[in-house]
Short mmCIF file of C-alpha atoms in Angstrom, two decimals:
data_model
loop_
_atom_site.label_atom_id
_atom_site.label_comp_id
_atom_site.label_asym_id
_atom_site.label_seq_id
_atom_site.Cartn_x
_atom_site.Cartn_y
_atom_site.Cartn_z
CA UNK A 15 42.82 -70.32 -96.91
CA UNK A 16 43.53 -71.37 -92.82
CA UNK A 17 43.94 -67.70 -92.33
CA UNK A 18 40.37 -66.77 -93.65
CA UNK A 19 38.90 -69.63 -92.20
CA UNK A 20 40.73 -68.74 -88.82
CA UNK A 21 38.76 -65.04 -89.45
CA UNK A 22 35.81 -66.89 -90.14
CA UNK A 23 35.39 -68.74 -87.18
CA UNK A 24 36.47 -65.90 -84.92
CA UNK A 25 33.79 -63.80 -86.55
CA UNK A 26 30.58 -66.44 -86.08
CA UNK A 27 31.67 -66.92 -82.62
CA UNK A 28 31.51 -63.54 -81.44
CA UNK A 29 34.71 -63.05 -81.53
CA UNK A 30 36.93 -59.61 -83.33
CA UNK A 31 40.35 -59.58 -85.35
CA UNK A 32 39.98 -56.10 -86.56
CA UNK A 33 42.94 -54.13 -86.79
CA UNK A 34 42.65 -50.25 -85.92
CA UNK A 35 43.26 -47.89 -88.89
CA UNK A 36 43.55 -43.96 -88.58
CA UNK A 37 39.70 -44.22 -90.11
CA UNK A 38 38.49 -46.93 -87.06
CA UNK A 39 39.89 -44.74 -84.42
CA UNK A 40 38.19 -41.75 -86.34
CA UNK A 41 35.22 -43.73 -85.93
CA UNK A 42 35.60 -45.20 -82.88
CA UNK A 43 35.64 -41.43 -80.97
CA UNK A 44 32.22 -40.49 -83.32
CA UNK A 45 30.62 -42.86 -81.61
CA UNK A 46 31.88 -42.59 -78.65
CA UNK A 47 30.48 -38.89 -78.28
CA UNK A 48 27.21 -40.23 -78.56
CA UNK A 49 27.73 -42.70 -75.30
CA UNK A 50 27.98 -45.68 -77.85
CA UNK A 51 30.88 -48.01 -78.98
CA UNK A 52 31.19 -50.92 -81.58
CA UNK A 53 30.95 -53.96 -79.94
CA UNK A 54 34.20 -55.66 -82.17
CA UNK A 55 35.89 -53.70 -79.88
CA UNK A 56 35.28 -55.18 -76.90
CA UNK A 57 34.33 -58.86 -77.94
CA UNK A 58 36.73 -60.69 -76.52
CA UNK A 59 36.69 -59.00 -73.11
CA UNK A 60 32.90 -59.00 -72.75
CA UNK A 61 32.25 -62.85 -74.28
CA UNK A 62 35.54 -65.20 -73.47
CA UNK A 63 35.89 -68.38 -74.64
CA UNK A 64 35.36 -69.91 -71.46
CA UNK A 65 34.96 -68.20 -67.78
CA UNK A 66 38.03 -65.79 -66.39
CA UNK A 67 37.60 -64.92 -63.16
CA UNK A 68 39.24 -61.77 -62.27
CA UNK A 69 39.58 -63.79 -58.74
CA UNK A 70 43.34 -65.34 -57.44
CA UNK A 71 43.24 -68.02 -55.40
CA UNK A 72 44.31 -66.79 -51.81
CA UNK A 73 45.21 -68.17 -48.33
CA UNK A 74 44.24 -66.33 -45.30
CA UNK A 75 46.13 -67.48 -42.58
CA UNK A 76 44.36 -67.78 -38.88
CA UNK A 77 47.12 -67.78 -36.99
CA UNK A 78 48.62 -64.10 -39.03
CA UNK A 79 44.92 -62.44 -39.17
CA UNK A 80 44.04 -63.23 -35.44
CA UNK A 81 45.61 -60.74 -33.76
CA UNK A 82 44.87 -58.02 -35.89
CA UNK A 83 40.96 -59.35 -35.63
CA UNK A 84 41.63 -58.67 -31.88
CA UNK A 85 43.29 -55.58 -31.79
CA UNK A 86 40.30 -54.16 -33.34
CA UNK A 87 38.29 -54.92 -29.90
CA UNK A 88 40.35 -52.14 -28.54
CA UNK A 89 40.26 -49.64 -31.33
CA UNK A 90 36.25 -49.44 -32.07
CA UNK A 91 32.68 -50.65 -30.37
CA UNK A 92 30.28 -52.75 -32.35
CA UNK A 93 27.75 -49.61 -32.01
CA UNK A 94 30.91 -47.39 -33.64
CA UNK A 95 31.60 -49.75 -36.56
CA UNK A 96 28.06 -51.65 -36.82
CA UNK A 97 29.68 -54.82 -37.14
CA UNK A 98 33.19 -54.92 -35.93
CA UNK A 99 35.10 -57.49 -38.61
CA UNK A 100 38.25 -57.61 -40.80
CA UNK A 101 36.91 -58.50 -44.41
CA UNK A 102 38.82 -60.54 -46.77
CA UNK A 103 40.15 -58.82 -49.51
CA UNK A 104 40.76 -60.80 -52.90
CA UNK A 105 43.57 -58.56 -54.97
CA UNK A 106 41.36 -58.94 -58.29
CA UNK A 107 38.22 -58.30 -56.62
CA UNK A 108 39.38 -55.36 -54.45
CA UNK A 109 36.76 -52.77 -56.25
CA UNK A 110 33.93 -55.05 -55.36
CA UNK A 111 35.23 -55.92 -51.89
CA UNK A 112 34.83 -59.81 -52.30
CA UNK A 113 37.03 -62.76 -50.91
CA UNK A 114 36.34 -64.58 -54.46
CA UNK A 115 33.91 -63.89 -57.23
CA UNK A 116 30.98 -62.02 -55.56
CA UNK A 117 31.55 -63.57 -52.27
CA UNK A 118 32.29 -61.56 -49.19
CA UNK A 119 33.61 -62.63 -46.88
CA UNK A 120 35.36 -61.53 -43.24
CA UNK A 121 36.14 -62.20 -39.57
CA UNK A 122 33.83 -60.50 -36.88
CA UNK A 123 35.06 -60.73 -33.08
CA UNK A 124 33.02 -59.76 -30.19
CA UNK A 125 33.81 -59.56 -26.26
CA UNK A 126 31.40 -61.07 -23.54
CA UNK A 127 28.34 -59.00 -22.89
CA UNK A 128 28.23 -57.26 -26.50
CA UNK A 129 25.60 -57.20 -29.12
CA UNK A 130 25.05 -55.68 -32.33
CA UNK A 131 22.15 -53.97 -33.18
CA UNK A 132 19.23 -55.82 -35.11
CA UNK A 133 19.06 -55.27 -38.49
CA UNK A 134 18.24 -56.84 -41.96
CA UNK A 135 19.38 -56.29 -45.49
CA UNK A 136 18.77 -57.87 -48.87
CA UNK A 137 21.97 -59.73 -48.56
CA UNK A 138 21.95 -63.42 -47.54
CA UNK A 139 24.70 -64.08 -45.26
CA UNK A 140 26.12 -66.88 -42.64
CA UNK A 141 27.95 -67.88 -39.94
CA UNK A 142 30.96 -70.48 -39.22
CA UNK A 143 32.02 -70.37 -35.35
CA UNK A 144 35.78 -69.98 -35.35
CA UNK A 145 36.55 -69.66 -31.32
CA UNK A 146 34.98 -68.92 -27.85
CA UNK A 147 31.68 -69.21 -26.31
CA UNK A 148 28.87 -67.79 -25.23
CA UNK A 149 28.21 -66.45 -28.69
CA UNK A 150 24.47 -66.22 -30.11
CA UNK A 151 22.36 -65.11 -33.12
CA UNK A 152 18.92 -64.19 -32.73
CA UNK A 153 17.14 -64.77 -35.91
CA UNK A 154 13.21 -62.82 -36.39
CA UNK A 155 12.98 -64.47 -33.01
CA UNK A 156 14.59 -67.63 -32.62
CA UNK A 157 17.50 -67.27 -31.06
CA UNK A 158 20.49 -69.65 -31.05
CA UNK A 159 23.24 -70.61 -28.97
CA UNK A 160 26.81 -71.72 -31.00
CA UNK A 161 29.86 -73.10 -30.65
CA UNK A 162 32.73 -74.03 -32.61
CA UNK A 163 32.45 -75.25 -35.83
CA UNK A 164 28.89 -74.44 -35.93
CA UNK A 165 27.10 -73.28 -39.34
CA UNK A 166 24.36 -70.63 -38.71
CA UNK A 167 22.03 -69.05 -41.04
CA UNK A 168 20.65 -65.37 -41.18
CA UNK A 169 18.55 -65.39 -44.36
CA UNK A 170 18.05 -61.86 -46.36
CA UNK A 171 15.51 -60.12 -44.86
CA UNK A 172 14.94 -61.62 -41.77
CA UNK A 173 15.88 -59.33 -38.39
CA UNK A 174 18.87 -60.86 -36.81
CA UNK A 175 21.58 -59.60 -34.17
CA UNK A 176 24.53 -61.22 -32.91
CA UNK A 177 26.38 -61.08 -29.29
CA UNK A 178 28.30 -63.15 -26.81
CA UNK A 179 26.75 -63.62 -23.17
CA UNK A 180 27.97 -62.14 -20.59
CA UNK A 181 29.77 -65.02 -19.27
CA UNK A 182 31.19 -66.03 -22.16
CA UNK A 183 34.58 -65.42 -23.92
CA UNK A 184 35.54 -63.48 -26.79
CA UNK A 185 34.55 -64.93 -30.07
CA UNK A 186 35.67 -64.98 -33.53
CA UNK A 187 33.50 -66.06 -36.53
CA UNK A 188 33.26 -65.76 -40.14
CA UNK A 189 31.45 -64.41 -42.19
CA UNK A 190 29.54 -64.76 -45.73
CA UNK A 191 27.37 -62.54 -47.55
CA UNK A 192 26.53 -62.62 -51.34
CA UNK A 193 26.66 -58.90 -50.70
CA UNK A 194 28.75 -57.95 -53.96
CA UNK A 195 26.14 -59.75 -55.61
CA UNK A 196 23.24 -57.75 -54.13
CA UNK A 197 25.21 -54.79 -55.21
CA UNK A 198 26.20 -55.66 -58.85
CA UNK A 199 22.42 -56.53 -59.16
CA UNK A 200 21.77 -53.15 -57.87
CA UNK A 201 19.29 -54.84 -55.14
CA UNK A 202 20.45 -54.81 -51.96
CA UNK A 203 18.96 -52.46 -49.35
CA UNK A 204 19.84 -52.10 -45.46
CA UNK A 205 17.70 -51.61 -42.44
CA UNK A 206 17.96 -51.38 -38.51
CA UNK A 207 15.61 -52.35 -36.32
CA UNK A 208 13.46 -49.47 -35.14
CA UNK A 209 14.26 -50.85 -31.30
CA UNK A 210 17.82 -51.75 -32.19
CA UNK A 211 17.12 -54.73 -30.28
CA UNK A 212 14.22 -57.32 -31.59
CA UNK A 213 12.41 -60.10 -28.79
CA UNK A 214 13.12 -63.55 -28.61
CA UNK A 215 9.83 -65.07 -28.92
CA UNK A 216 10.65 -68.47 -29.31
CA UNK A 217 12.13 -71.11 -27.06
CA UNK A 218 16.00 -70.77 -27.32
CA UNK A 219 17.03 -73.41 -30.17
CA UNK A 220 13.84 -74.27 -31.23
CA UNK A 221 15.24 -74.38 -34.82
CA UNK A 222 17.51 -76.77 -33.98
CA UNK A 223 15.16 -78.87 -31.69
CA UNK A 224 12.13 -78.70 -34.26
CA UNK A 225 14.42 -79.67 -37.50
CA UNK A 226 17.66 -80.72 -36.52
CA UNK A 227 16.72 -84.47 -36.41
CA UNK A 228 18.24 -87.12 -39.45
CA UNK A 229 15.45 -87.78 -41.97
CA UNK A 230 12.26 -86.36 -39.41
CA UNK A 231 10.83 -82.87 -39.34
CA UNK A 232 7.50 -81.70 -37.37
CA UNK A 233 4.34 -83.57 -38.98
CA UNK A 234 2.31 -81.15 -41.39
CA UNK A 235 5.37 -78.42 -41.18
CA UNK A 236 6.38 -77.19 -44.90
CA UNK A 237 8.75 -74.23 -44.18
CA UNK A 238 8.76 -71.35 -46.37
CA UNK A 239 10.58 -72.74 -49.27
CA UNK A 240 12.87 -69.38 -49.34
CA UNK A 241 15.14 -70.64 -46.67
CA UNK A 242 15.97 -73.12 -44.16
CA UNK A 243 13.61 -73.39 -41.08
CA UNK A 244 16.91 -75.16 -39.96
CA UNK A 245 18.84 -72.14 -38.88
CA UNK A 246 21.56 -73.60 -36.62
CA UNK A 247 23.64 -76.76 -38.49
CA UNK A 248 25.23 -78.02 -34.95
CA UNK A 249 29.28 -79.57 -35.79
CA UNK A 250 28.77 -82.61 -33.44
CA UNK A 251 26.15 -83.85 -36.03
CA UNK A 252 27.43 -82.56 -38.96
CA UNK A 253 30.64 -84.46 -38.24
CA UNK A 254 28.63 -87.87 -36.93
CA UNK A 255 27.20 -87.98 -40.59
CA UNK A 256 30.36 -87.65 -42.15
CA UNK A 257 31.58 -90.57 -39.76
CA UNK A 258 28.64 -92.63 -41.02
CA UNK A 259 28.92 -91.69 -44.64
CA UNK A 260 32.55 -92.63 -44.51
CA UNK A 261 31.41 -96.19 -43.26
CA UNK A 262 29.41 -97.21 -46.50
CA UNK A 263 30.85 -95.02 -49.21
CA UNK A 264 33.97 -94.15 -51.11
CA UNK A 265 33.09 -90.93 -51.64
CA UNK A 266 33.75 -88.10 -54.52
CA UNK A 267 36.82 -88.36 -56.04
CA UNK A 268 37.04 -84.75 -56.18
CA UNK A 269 35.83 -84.22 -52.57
CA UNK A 270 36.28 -87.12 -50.75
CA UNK A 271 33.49 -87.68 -47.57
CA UNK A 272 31.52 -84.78 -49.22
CA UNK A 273 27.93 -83.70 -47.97
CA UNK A 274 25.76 -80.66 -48.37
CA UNK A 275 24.05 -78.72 -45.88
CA UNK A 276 20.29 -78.75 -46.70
CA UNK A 277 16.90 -77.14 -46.38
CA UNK A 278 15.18 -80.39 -44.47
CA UNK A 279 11.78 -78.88 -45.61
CA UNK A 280 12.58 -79.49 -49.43
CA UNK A 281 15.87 -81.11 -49.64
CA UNK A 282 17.58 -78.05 -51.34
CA UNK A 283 20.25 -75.30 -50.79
CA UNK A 284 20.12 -73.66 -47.50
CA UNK A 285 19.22 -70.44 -49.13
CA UNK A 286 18.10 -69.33 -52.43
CA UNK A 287 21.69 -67.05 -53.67
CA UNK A 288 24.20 -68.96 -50.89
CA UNK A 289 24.86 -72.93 -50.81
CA UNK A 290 27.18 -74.79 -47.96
CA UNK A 291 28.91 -78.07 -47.51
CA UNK A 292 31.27 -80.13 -45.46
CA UNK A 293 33.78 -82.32 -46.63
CA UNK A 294 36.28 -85.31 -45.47
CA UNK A 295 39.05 -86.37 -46.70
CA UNK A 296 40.52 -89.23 -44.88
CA UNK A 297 43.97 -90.05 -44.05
CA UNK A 298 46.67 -89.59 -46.79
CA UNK A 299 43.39 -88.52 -49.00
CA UNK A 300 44.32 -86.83 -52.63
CA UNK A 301 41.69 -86.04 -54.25
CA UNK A 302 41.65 -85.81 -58.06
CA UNK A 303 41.26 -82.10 -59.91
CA UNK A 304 38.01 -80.57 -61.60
CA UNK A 305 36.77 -77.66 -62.34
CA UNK A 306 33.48 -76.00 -61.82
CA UNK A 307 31.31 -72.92 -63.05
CA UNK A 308 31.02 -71.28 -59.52
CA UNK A 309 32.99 -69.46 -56.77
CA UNK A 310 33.77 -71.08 -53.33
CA UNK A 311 35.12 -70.03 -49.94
CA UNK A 312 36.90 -72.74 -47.28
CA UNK A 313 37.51 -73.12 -43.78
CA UNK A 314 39.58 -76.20 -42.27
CA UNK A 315 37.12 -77.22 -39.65
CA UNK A 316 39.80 -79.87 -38.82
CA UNK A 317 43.24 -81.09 -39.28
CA UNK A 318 45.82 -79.78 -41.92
CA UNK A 319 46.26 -80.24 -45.61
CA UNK A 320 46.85 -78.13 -48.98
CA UNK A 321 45.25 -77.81 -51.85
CA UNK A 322 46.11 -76.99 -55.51
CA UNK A 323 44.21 -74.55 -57.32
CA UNK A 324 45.49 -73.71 -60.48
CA UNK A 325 48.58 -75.04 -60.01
CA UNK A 326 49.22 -73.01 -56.96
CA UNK A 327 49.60 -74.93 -53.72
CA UNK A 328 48.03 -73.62 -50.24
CA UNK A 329 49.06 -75.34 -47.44
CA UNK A 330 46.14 -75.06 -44.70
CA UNK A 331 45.53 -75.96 -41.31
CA UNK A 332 42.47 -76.04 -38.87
CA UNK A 333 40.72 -72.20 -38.52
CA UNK A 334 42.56 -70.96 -42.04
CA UNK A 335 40.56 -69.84 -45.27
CA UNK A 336 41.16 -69.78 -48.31
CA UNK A 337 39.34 -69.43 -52.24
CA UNK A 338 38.73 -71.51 -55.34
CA UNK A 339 37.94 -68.90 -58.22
CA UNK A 340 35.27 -70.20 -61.00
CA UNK A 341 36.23 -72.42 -63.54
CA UNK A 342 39.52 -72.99 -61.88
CA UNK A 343 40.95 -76.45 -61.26
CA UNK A 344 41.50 -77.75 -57.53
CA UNK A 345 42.00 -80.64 -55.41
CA UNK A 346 42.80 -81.21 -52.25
CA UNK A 347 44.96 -83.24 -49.78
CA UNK A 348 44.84 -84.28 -46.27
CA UNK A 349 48.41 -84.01 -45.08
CA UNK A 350 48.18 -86.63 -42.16
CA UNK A 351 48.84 -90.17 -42.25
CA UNK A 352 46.23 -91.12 -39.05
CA UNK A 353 43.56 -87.74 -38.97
CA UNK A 354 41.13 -87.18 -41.14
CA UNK A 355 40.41 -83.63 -42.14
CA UNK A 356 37.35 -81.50 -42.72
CA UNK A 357 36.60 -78.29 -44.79
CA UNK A 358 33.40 -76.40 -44.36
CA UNK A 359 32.67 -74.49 -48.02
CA UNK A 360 30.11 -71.95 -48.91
CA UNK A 361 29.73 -71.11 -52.57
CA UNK A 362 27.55 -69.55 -54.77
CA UNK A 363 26.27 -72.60 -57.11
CA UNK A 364 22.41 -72.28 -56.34
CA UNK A 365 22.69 -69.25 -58.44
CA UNK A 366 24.43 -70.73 -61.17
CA UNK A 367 22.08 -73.76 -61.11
CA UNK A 368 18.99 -71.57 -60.92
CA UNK A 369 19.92 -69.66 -63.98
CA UNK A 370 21.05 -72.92 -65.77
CA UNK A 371 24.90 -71.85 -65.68
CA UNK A 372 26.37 -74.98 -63.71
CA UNK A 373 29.26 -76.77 -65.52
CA UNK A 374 31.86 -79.51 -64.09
CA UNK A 375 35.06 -80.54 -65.66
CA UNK A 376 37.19 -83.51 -64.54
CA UNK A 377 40.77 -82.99 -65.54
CA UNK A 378 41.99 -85.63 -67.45
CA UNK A 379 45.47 -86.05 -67.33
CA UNK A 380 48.56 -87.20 -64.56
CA UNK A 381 45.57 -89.19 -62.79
CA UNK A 382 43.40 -86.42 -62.74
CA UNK A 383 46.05 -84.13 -60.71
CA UNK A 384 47.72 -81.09 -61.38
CA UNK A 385 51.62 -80.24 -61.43
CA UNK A 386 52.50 -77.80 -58.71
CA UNK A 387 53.85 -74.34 -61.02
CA UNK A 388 53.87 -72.15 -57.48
#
């Protein structure tokens, strides 16, 4: 009687337990002719229980990928390559070319007095300084000065370029596009700018000067909704507000010190298919383990730590990345005593929240953290 009920409830969810005969099989290539298959088949690989990201959790090392990023400034021009960077391959996402889930992400360098040519693509993508200065992005006008640690936005479809003045130094940033997105949704398309080069025809860091102030914005300004007028998220205020938080709240218990990085014009994500936060965790910090229905990308912005994903541990320190696959449990630790420690994270959650997919899980046992198995 368990048995058939067992059958029973693996049938009504969607699930198969049918065993192949010589007659299935038979069957199974008929069908198969005709560019069709029976969906029993393929049931449980198509329609899982619960999410199973084909994504590891991985650790890319600064210090290890740095020189390699480098070497590349000898070996090809940004005119040769288009955009001279070192992606970050995830082994389970290799086909797809995406640090985690359908995330890309990667490490472009430039030398003083470069710039790529302007272009625009369907792809939303950012920026995280890493090292140097003198770099800047010119976005449909507005160009921007950056330094380390600051969060930049090119928005799909807007004209942007990136260099490094002439009397700057080389730079390093990274990264993040929702580009396998784009291509699993068979929408993205790519474009140069007919001049290769585009004007700047606003004052340099407008964005930042017109919307960059706590709680104000310009009187009767709405934005466009699709993105932030906010293109440039500066570090030195980014970590002020973390300071402040800090000073009245407790924080997450998953995240510690944990804020997001927001359109000011509607007090949502930053752009419509990419989200972005900044997180804390103070001295000695643990934080306790949940899961989430969404895939995420880290930087230390500051400090050292490790975090358990999994129960895998990555040990990180300041300029290293590293991945939290969906529906995968993490926490995180700060591993000094007297510094506090920061983590920038992009992710993919206003997608999952648009389409009504967002789920959160607390874990519930050992104080809400995991055993280390690796």
């Amino acid at each position: 009687m368990s048995s058939s009920r067992e059958n029973y409830r693996e049938a009504v969810a969607g699930r198969a337990n049918v065993a192949d005969t010589s007659e299935l099989i038979a069957y199974y290539d008929e069908i198969e002719r005709h560019h069709a298959g029976a969906l029993w088949t393929v049931a449980n690989k198509i329609e899982p229980w619960e999410p199973a990201s084909s994504s590891v959790p991985m650790l890319w090392q600064f210090d290890a990928l740095r020189p390699h990023v480098l070497r590349s400034l000898e070996l090809v021009t940004p005119e040769q390559a288009g955009r001279r960077v070192v992606y970050l391959a995830n082994p389970g996402r290799k086909d797809v070319t995406a640090a985690v889930g359908w995330l890309y992400s990667g490490l472009q360098v430039m030398a003083p007095g470069e710039c790529a040519s302007s272009h625009r693509h369907s792809a939303s993508a950012l920026r995280f300084i890493m090292e140097g200065s003198g770099a800047f992005t010119n976005v449909d006008g507005h160009k921007m000065t950056l330094s380390a640690n600051d969060f930049v936005l090119t928005p799909n479809g807007t004209w942007h370029e990136h260099g490094v003045e002439a009397d700057g130094t080389i730079c390093i940033w990274q990264d993040g596009l929702d580009i396998p997105l784009m291509n699993a949704l068979e929408a993205n398309f790519y474009e140069v700018h007919p001049d290769l080069k585009q004007p700047v025809v606003f004052p340099i860091d407008d964005s930042a000067a017109s919307w960059g102030s706590a709680a104000l914005k310009p009187a009767g300004e709405h934005g466009s909704g699709r993105y932030s007028p906010l293109l440039k998220y500066e570090w030195e205020r980014t970590y002020d507000a973390l300071q402040a938080f800090a000073r009245v709240s407790d924080g997450s218990p998953f995240d510690g010190i944990h804020m997001d990085y927001i359109n000011p014009a509607t007090g949502g994500a930053v752009m419509q298919t990419l989200g972005a936060s900044m997180q804390m965790l103070r001295p000695g910090e643990h934080t306790q383990a949940h899961r989430e229905v969404g895939s995420f990308v880290y930087q230390c912005a500051k400090g050292s730590g490790f975090s358990i994903i999994n129960g895998k541990r990555l040990d990180w320190k300041a300029r290293d990345i590293f991945c939290v696959p969906a529906w995968m449990w993490h926490e995180h630790a700060n591993a000094s005593a007297t510094e506090d420690a920061c983590l920038f994270c992009f992710h993919d959650l206003p997608v999952m929240k648009a389409l009504g997919l967002y789920r959160a899980e607390a874990l519930g046992e050992n104080g809400g953290q995991q055993p280390v198995l690796s």
